[in-house]
Each structure stands twice: as C-alpha cells, then as structure tokens.
Short mmCIF file of C-alpha atoms in Angstrom, two decimals:
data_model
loop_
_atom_site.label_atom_id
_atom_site.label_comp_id
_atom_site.label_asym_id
_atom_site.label_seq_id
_atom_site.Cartn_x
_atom_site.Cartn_y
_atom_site.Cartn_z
CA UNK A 1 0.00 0.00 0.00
CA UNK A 2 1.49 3.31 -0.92
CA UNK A 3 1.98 5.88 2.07
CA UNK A 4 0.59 8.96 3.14
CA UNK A 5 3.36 10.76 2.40
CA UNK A 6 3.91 9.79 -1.23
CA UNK A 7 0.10 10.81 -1.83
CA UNK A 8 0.77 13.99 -0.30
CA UNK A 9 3.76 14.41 -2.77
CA UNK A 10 1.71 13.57 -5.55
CA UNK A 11 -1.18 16.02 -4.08
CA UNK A 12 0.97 19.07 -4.06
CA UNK A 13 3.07 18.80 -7.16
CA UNK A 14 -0.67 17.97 -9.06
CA UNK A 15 1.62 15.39 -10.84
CA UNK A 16 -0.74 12.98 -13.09
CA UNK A 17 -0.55 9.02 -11.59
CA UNK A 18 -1.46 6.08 -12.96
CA UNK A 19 -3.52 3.39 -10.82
CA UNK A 20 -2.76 -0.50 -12.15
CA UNK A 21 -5.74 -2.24 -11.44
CA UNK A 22 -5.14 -5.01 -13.40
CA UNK A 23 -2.49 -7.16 -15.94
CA UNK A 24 -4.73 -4.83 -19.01
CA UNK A 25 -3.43 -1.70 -19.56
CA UNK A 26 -6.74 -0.49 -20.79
CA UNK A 27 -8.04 -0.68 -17.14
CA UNK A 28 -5.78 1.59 -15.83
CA UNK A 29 -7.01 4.56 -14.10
CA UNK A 30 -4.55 8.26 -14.78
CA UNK A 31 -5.67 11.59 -13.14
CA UNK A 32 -4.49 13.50 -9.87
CA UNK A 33 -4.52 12.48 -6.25
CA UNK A 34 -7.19 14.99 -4.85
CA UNK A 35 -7.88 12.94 -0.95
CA UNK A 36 -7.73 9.81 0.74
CA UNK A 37 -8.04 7.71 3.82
CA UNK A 38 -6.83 4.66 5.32
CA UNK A 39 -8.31 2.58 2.68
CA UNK A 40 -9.16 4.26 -0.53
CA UNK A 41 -7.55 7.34 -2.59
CA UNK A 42 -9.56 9.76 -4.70
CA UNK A 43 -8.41 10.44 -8.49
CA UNK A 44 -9.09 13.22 -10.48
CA UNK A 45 -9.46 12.05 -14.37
CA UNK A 46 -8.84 14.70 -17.07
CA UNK A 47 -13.09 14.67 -17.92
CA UNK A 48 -13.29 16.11 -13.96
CA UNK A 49 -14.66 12.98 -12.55
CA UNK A 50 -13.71 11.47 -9.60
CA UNK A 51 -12.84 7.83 -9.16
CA UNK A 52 -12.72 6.55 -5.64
CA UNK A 53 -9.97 3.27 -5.78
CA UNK A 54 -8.12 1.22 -2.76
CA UNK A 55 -5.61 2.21 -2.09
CA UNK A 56 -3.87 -1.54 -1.94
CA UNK A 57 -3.63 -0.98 -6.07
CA UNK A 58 -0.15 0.09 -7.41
CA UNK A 59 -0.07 3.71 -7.85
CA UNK A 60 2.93 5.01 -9.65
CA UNK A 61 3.72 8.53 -11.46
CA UNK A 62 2.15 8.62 -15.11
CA UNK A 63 5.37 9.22 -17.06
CA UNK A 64 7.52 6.22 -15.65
CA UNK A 65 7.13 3.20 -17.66
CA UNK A 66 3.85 0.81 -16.34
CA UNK A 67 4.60 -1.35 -13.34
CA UNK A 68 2.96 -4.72 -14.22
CA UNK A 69 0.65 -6.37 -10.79
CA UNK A 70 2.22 -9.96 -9.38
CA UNK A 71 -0.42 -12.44 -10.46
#
C-alpha cells in the first residue's frame, strides 16, 4: 500500500498518476490524487470525474514506464 506521504507528494506537485488495477493496460485509471483515507484514494481524471480506488492498487507517477501487478 502506498503511504501517506507519497500521496501527499503527488497532491501538491498535481503530478498525473497512474492506478494499475489489473495485468490490461486499458483498465488503468490516470488523473491527480485529490484525498484519501486509510483505505481508498480519490483520483481526479482529465473529464473532472472522480474515481474513488483502494488504495492496496499500485499507484505510480504517469510518465515512468507501467509497473505490471504480481499475479
């Protein structure tokens, strides 16, 4: 699970993330990081909705090359 701190990061430097879900790349979600709790992280996608995810999901900055889930 990614920490508090690294959200907070991503929070105040508005930097776009990507959320694996899944092994498809098509499911992945990319937006801000706009809140979150102990269990689930709000996203900001670039239409202006908000996508409320666990946070247990691998959530890594947009740009870096996709990190693939252990299956």
């Amino acid at each position: 699970m990614i920490s508090d701190e690294q959200l907070n990061e991503y929070r105040l430097s508005g930097e776009k993330v990507r959320v694996v879900r899944d092994a498809m790349p098509d499911n992945d979600i990319r937006g801000i990081v706009v809140a979150w709790d102990d269990t689930h992280v709000l996203i900001r996608r670039p239409n202006r909705n908000v996508v409320k995810l666990d946070r247990s999901y691998i959530i890594q900055p947009s740009r870096e090359p996709r990190i693939s889930p252990e299956d």
